[in-house]
Short mmCIF file of C-alpha atoms and ligand atoms in Angstrom, two decimals:
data_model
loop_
_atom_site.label_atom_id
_atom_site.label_comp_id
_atom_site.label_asym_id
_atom_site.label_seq_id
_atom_site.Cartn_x
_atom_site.Cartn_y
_atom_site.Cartn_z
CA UNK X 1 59.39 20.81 13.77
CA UNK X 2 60.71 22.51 16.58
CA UNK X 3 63.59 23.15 18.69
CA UNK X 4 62.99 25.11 21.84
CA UNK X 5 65.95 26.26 23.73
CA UNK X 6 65.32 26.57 28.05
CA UNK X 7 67.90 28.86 29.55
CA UNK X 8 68.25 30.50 33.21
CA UNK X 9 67.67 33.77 33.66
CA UNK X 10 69.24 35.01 36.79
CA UNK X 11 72.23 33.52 38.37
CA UNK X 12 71.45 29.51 38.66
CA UNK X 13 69.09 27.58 40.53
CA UNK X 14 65.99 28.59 38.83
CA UNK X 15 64.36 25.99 38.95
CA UNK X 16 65.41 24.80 35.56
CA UNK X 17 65.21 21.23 36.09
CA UNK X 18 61.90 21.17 37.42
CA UNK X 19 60.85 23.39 34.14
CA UNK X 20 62.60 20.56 31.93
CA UNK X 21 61.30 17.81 33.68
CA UNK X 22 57.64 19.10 33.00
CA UNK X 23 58.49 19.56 29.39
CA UNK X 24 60.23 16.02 28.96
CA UNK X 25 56.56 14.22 28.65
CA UNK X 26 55.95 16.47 25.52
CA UNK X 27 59.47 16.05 23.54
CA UNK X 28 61.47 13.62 22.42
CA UNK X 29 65.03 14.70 23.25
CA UNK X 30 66.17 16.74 25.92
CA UNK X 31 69.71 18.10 25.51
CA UNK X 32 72.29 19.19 27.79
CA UNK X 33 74.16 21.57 25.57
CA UNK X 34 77.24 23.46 28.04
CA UNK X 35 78.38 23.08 31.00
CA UNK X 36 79.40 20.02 33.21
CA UNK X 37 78.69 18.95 36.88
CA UNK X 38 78.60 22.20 38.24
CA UNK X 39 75.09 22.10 37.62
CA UNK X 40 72.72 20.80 40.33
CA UNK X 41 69.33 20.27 39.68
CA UNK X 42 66.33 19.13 41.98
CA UNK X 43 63.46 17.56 40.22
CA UNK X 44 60.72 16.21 42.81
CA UNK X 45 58.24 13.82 41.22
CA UNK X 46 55.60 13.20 44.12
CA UNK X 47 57.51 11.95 46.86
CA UNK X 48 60.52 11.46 45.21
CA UNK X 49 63.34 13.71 44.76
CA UNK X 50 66.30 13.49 42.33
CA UNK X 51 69.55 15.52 42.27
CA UNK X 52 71.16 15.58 38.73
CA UNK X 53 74.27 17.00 37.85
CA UNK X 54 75.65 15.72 34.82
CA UNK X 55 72.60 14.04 33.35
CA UNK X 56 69.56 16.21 31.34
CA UNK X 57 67.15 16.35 33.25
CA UNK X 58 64.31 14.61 30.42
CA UNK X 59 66.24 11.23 31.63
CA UNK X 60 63.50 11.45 34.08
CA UNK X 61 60.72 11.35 31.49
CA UNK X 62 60.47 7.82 29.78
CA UNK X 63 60.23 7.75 25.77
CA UNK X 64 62.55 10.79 25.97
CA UNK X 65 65.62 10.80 24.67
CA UNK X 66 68.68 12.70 26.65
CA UNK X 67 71.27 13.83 24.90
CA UNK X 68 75.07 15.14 26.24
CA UNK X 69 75.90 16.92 23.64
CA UNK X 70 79.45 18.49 22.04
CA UNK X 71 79.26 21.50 24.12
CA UNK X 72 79.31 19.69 27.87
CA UNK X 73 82.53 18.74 29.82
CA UNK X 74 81.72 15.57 31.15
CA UNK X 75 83.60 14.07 34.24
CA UNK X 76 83.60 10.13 33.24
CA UNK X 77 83.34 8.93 37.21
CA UNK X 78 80.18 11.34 38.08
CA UNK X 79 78.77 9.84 34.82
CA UNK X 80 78.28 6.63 35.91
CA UNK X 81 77.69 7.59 39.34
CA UNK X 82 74.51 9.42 38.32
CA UNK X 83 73.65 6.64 36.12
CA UNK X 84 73.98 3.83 38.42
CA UNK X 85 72.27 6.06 41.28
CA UNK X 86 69.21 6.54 38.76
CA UNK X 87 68.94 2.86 37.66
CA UNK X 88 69.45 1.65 41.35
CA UNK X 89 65.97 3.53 41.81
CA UNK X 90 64.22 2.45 38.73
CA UNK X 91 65.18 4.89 36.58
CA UNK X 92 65.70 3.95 32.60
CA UNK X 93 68.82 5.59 31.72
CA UNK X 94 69.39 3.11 28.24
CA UNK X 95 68.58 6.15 26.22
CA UNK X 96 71.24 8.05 27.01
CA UNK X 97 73.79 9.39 24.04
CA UNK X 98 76.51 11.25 24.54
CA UNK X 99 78.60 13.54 21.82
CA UNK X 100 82.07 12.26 20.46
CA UNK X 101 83.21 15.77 20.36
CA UNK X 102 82.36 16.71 24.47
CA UNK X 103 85.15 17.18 26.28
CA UNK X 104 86.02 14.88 29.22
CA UNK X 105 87.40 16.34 32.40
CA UNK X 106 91.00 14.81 33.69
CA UNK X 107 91.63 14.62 36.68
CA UNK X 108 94.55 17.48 36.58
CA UNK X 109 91.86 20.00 35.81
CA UNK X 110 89.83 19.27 39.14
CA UNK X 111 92.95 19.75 40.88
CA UNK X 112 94.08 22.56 39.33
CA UNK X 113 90.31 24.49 39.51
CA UNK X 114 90.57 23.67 43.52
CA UNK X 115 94.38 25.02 43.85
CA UNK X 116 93.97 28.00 41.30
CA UNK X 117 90.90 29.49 43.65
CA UNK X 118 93.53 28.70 46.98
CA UNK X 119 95.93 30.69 45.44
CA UNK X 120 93.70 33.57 43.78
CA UNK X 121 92.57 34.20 47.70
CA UNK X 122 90.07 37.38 48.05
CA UNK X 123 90.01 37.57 44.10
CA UNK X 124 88.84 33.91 43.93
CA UNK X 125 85.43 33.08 41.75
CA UNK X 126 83.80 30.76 44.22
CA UNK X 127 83.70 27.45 41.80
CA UNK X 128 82.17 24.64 42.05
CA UNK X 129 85.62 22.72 41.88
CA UNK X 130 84.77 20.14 39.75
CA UNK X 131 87.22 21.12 37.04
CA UNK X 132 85.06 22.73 34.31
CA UNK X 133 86.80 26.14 34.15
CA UNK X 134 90.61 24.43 33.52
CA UNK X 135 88.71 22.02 30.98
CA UNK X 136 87.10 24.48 29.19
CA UNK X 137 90.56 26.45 28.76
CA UNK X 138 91.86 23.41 27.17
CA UNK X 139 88.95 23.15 24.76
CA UNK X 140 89.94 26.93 23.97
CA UNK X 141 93.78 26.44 23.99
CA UNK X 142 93.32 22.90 21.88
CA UNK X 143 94.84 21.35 24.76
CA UNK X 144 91.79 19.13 24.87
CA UNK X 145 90.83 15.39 25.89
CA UNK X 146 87.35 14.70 23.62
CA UNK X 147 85.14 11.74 24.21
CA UNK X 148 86.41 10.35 20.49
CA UNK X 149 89.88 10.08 21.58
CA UNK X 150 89.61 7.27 24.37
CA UNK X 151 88.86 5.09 21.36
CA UNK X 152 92.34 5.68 20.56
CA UNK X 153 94.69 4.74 23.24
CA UNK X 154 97.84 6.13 21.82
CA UNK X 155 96.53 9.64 20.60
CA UNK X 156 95.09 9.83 24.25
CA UNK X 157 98.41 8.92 25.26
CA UNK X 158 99.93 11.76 23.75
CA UNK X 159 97.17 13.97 24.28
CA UNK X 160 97.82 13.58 28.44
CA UNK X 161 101.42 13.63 27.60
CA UNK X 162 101.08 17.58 25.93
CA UNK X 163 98.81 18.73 27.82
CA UNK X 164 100.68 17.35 31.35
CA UNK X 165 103.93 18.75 30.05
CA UNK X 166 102.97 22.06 31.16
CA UNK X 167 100.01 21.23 33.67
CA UNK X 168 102.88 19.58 35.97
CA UNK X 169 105.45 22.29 35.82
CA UNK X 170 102.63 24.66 36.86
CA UNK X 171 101.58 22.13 39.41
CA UNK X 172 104.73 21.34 40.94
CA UNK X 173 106.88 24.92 40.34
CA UNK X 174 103.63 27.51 40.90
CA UNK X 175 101.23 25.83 43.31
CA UNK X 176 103.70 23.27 45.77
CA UNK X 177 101.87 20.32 44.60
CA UNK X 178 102.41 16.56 43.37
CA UNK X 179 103.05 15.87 39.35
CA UNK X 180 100.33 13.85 37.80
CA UNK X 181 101.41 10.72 36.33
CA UNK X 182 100.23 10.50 32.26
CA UNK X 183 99.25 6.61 33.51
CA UNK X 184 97.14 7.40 35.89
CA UNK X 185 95.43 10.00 33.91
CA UNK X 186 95.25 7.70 30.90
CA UNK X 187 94.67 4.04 33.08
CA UNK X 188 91.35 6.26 35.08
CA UNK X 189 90.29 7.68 30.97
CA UNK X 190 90.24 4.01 29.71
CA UNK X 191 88.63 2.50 32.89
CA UNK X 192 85.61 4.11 31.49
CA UNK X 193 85.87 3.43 27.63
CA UNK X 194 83.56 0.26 27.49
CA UNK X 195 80.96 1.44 29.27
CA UNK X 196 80.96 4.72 27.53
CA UNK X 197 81.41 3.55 23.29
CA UNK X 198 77.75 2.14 23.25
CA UNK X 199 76.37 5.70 24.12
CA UNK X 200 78.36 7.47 22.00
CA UNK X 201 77.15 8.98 18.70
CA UNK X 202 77.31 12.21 16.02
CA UNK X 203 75.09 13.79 18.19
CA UNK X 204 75.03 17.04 16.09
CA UNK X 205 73.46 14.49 12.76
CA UNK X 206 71.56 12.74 15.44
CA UNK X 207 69.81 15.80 16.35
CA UNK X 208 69.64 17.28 12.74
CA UNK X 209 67.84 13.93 12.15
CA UNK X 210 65.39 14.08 14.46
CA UNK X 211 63.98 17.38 13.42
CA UNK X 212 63.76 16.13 9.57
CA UNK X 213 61.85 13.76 11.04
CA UNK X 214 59.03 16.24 13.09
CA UNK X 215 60.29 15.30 16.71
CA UNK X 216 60.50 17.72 19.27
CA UNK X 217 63.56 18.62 20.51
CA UNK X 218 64.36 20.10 24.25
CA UNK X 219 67.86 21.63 24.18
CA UNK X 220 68.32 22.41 28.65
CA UNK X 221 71.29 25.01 29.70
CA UNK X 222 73.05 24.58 32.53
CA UNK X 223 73.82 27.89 35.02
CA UNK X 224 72.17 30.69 33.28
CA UNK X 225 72.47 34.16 31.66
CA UNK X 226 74.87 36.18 34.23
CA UNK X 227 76.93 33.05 34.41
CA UNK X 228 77.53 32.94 30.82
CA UNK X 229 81.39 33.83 29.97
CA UNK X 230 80.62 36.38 27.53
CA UNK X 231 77.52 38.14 29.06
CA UNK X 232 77.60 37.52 32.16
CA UNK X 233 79.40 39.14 35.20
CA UNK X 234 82.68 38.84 34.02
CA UNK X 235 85.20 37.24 35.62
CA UNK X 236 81.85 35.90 38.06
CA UNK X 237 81.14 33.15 35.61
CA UNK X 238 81.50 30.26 34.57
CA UNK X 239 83.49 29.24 31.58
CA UNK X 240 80.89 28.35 28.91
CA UNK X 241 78.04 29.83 27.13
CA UNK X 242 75.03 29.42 29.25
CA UNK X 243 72.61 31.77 27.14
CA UNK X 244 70.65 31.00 23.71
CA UNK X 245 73.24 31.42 21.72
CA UNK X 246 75.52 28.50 23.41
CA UNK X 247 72.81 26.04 22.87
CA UNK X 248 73.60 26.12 18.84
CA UNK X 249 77.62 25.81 19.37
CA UNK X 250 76.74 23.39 21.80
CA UNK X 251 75.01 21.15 20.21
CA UNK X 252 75.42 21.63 16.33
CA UNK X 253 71.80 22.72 15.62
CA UNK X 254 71.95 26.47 13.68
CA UNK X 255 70.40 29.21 14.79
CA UNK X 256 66.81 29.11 12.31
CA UNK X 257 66.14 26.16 13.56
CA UNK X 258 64.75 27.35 16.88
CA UNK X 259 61.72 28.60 17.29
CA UNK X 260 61.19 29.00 21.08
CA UNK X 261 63.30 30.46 23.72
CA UNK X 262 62.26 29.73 27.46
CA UNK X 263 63.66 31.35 30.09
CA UNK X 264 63.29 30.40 33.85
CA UNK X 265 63.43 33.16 36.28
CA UNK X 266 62.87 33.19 39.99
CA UNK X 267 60.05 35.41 42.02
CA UNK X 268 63.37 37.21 43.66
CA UNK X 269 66.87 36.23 42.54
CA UNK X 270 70.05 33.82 43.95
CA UNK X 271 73.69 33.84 43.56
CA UNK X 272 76.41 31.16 44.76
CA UNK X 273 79.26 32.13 45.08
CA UNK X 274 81.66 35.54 44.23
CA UNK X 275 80.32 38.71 42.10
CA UNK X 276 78.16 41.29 42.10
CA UNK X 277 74.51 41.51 43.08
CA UNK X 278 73.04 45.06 43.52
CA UNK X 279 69.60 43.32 45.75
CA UNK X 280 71.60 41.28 47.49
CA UNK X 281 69.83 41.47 51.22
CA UNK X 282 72.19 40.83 54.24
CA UNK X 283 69.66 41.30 56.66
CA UNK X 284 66.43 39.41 58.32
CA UNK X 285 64.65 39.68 54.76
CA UNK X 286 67.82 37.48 53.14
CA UNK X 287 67.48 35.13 55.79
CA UNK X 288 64.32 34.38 55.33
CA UNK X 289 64.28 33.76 51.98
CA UNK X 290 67.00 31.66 52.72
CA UNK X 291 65.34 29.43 54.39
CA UNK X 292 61.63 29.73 52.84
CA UNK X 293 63.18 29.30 49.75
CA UNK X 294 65.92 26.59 51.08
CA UNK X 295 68.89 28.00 49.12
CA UNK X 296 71.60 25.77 49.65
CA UNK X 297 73.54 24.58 46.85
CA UNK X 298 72.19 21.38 45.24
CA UNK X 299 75.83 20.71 44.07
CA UNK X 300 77.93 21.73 46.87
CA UNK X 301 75.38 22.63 49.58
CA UNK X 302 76.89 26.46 50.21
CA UNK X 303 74.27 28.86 51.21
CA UNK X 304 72.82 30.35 48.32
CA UNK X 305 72.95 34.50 48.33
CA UNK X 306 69.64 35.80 48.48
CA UNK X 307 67.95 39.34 47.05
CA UNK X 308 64.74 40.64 45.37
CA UNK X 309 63.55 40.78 41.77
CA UNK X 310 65.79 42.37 39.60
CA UNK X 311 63.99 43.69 36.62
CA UNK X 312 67.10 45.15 34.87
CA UNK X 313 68.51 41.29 34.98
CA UNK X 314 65.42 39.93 33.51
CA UNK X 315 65.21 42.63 30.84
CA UNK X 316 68.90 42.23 30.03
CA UNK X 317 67.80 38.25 29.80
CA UNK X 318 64.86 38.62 27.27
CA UNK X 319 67.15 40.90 25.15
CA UNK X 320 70.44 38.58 25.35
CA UNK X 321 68.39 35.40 24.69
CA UNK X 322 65.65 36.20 22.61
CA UNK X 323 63.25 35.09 25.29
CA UNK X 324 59.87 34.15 23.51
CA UNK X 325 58.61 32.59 27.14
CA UNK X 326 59.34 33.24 31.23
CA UNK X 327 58.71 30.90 33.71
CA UNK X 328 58.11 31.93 36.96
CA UNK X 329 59.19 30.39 40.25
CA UNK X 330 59.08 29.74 43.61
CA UNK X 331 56.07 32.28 43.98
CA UNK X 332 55.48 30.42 47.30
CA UNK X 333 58.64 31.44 48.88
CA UNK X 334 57.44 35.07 49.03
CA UNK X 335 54.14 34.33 50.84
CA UNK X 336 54.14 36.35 54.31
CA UNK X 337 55.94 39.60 53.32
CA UNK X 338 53.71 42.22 53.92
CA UNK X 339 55.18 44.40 51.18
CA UNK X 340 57.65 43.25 48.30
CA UNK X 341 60.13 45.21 46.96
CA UNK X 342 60.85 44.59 43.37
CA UNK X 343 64.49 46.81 41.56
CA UNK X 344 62.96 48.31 38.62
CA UNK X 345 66.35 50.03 37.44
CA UNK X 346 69.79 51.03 39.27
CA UNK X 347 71.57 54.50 40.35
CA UNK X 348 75.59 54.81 39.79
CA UNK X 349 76.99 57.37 41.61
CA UNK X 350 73.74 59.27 41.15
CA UNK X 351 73.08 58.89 37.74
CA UNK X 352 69.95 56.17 36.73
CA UNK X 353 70.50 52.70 34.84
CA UNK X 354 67.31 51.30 33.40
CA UNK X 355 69.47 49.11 31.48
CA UNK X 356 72.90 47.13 32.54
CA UNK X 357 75.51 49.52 32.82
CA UNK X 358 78.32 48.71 29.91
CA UNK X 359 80.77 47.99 32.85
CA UNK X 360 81.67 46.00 35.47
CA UNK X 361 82.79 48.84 37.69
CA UNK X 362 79.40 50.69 37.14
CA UNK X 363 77.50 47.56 37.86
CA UNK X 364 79.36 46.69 41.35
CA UNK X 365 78.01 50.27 42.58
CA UNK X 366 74.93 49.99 41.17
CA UNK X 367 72.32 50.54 43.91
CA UNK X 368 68.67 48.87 43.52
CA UNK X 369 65.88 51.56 42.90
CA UNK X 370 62.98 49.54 43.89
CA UNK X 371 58.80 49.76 43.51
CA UNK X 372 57.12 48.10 46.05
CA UNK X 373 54.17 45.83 45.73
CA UNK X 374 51.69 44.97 48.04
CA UNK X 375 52.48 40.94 49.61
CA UNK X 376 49.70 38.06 50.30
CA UNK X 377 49.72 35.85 53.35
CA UNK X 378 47.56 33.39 51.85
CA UNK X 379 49.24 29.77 51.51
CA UNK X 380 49.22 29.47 48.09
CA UNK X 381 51.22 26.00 47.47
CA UNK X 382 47.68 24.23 46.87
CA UNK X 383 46.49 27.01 44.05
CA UNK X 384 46.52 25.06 40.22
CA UNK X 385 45.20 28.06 38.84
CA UNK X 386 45.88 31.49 38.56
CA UNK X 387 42.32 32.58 39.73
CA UNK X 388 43.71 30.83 42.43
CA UNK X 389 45.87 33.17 43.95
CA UNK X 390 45.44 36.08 46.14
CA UNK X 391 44.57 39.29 44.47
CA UNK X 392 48.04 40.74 45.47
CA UNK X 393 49.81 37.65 44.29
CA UNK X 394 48.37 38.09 40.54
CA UNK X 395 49.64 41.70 40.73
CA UNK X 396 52.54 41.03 41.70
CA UNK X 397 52.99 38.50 38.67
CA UNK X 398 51.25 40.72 36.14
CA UNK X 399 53.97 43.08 37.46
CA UNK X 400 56.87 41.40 36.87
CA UNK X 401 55.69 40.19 33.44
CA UNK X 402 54.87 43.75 32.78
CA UNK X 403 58.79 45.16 33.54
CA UNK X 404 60.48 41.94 32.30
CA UNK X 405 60.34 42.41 28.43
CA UNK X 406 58.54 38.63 27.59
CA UNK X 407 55.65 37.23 28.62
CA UNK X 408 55.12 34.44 31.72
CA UNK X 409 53.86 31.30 30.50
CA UNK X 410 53.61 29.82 33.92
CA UNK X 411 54.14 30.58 38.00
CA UNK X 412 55.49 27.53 40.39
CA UNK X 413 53.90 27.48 43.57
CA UNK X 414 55.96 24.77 44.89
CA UNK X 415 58.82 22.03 43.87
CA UNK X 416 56.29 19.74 42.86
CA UNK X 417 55.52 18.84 39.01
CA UNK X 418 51.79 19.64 40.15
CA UNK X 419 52.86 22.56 41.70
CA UNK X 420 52.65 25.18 38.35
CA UNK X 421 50.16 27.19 37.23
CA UNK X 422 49.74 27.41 33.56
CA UNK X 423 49.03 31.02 32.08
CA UNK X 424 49.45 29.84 28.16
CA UNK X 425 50.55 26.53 26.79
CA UNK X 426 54.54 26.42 26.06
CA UNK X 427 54.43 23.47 23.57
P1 GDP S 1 68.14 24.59 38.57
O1 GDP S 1 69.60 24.46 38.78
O2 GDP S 1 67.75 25.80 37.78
O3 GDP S 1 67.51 23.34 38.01
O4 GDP S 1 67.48 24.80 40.00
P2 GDP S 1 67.84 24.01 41.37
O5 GDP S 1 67.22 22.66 41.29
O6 GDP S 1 69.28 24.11 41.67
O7 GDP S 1 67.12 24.92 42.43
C1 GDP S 1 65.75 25.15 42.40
C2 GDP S 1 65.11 24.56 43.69
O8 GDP S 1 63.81 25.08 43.85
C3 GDP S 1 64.95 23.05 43.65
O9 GDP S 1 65.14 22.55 44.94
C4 GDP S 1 63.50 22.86 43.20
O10 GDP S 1 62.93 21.66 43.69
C5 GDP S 1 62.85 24.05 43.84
N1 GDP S 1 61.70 24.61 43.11
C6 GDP S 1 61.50 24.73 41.79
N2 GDP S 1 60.37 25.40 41.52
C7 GDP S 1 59.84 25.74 42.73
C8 GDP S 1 58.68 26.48 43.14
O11 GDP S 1 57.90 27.00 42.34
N3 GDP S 1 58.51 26.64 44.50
C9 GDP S 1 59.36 26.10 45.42
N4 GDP S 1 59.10 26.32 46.71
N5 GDP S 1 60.45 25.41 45.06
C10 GDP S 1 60.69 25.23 43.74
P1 IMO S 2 72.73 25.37 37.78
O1 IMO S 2 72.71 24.70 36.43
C1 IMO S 2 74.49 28.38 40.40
C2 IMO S 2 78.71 29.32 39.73
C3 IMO S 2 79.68 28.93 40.82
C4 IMO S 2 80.74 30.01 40.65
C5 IMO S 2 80.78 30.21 39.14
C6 IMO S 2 81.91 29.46 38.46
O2 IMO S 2 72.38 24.46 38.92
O3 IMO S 2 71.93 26.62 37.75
P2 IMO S 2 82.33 26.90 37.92
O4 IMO S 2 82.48 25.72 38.82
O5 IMO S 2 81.21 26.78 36.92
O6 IMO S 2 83.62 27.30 37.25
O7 IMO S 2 81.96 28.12 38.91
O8 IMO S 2 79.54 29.75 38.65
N1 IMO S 2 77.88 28.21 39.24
C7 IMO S 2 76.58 28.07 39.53
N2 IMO S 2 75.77 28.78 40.35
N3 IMO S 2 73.98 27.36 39.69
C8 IMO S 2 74.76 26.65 38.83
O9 IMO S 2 74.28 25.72 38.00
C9 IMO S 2 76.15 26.96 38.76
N4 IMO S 2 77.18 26.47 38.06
C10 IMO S 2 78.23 27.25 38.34
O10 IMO S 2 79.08 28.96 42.10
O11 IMO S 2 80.27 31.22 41.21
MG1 MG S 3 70.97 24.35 40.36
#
């Protein structure tokens, strides 16, 4: 039985979680696979609306099973936060399991992530600055604190001990700052530990299991395919794998068992934060999608930067991920434009890109080449079909799907789950 991988295709913010959340009535486990709380996603279910971070976002389907698995750097504190927040509005959260092998954010990695951007100044990557970068470096440089070694009291000891040894000369020598104590590092760790051991499991045989056994399994990625460290906009990124390929590191199932790929892509594209962005608009046009689209930051509320529909991006997104399935949001947003300009391909210093350029340099001069399709000023929130929509509006999506290398399995309309129109079954 299936595993079916659901990535972002653009820059973050999507509109992943409200993609997931429809899913999580139709599998069994939903798994967060990379990443940590830099992720914010909005789910609204009628006329409520939740903000998750850390959790997957099937916790909000009952009878599913989420899953943080090995890949994710999980900060202990926001954890339980999220957990208690749910639960304090009815929300079952006994299901959870977390991997042994994740990696827990200390608290000398959010301070170093905030001081390291201070210091980098104009050159600075614009992170969230909850740690994940520094954490992930330890992963790489076997620095590490793992979920598995809070079990152990004196190899976490000693664990804080290396990895502070250098941490505080940095700290103190290179950035001005206090030296972290290895108690208070280890006393906040363990403050955790018994709350924590009944969710934790092999989460990699867990999973295995549960496809021997025919269930259906959701694996969600946080960020999305130009944040990913390896193919995305480079040093713009974040510090884990964020495209297909990261969900089978991140969560221990191979490759051949995955048999779907879907990718979420927005009706024009968003950035927070540093980095390129050839449609960037910084005119009336951004603004308004701005604020049609309300593009703040559902983690730390900056103003999301706002452009058109790169076709290049979601090209380069079907070919990194494998993308078997688009979905298509926040059609809405672009109601009221009386034409829509859509980048088809870029020009570098006069020469045309119809693919990514191979470097960085190219890519921060490439200039948009756009098509431009005619708008709608129909509202089309209330349409639950695509014969629903505006002649234009179907264009526009036929369109996109047309120039975007996969085909659209369904258009939002609005943050609502009732707010999708199908155009084939996913599952
Ligand atoms: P994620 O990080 O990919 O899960 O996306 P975010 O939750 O950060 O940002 C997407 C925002 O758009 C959320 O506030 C969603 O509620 C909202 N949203 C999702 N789909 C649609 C849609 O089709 N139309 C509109 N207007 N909003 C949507
Ligand atoms: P979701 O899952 C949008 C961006 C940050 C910054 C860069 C590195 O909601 O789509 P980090 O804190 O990860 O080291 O920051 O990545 N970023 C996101 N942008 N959506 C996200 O997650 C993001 N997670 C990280 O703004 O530019
Ligand atoms: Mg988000």
């Amino acid at each position: 039985m299936p595993a079916l991988v659901l990535i972002g295709a653009q820059w973050g913010d999507e509109g992943k979680g409200k993609a997931t959340d429809q899913l999580g009535g139709s599998v069994d486990h939903v798994v967060k696979f990379n990443g940590g709380n830099n992720a914010g996603h909005t789910v609204v279910i009628g006329n409520e609306t939740y903000a998750l971070h850390l959790l997957p976002s099937g916790i909000l389907s009952p009878g599913c099973t989420p899953v943080i698995a090995n890949g994710v750097v999980i900060d202990l504190g926001v954890l339980f936060q999220e957990i208690d927040g749910l639960e304090a509005r009815g929300i079952d959260t006994s299901k959870l399991v977390v991997s042994a092998d994740a990696h827990v954010i200390a608290s000398y990695n959010r301070i170093l992530d905030k001081v390291t951007e201070r210091f980098l100044g104009s050159r600075k990557i614009g992170t969230t600055g909850r740690g994940i970068g520094p954490t992930y470096a330890d992963k790489m440089n076997r620095l590490g604190i793992r979920v598995q070694d809070l079990f152990d009291e004196k190899i976490l000891r000693a664990k804080v001990e290396g990895a502070l040894e250098l941490k505080n000369q940095v700290l103190v020598k290179v950035y001005n700052r206090k030296a972290v104590t290895v108690e208070s590092v280890v006393e906040d760790l363990l403050s955790y530990v018994d709350r924590l051991r009944p969710m934790v499991r092999d989460t990699g045989l867990l999973l295995s299991n549960a496809l021997d056994e025919g269930k259906t399994v959701l694996l969600e990625g946080g960020q999305a395919t130009l944040l990913d460290v390896d193919h995305g906009t480079y040093p713009f990124v974040t510090s884990s794998n964020a495209t297909a390929g990261g969900a089978c590191t991140g969560s221990g199932i191979p490759p051949n068992r995955i048999d779907q790929v879907i990718a979420v892509v927005k009706a024009y594209t968003t950035r927070v934060g540093e980095g390129p962005f050839p449609t960037e608009l910084h005119d009336a046009d951004g603004e308004r999608l701005r604020a049609n689209g309300h593009e703040y930051g559902t983690t730390t509320g900056r103003p999301r930067r706002c452009g058109w529909y790169d076709a290049v991006i979601a090209r380069y997104a079907a070919r990194v991920n494998g993308v078997t399935d688009f979905v298509l949001t926040k059609l809405d947003v672009l109601t009221g434009w009386e034409k829509i300009p859509v980048c088809v391909a870029y020009e570098v210093d006069g020469k045309r890109f119809d693919e990514m350029p191979m470097t960085q340099t190219d890519f921060h001069h490439a200039t948009p080449v756009y098509e431009y399709f005619d708008g709608w000023t129909e509202d089309i929130t209330t349409a639950r079909t695509f014969d629903d929509l505006p002649k234009n509006a179907q264009l526009y999506i036929r369109a996109l799907e047309e120039m975007s290398g996969a085909p659209f399995s369904s258009v939002g309309v609005g943050p609502d789950r009732e707010q999708t129109l199908e155009l084939r079954p996913l599952l």
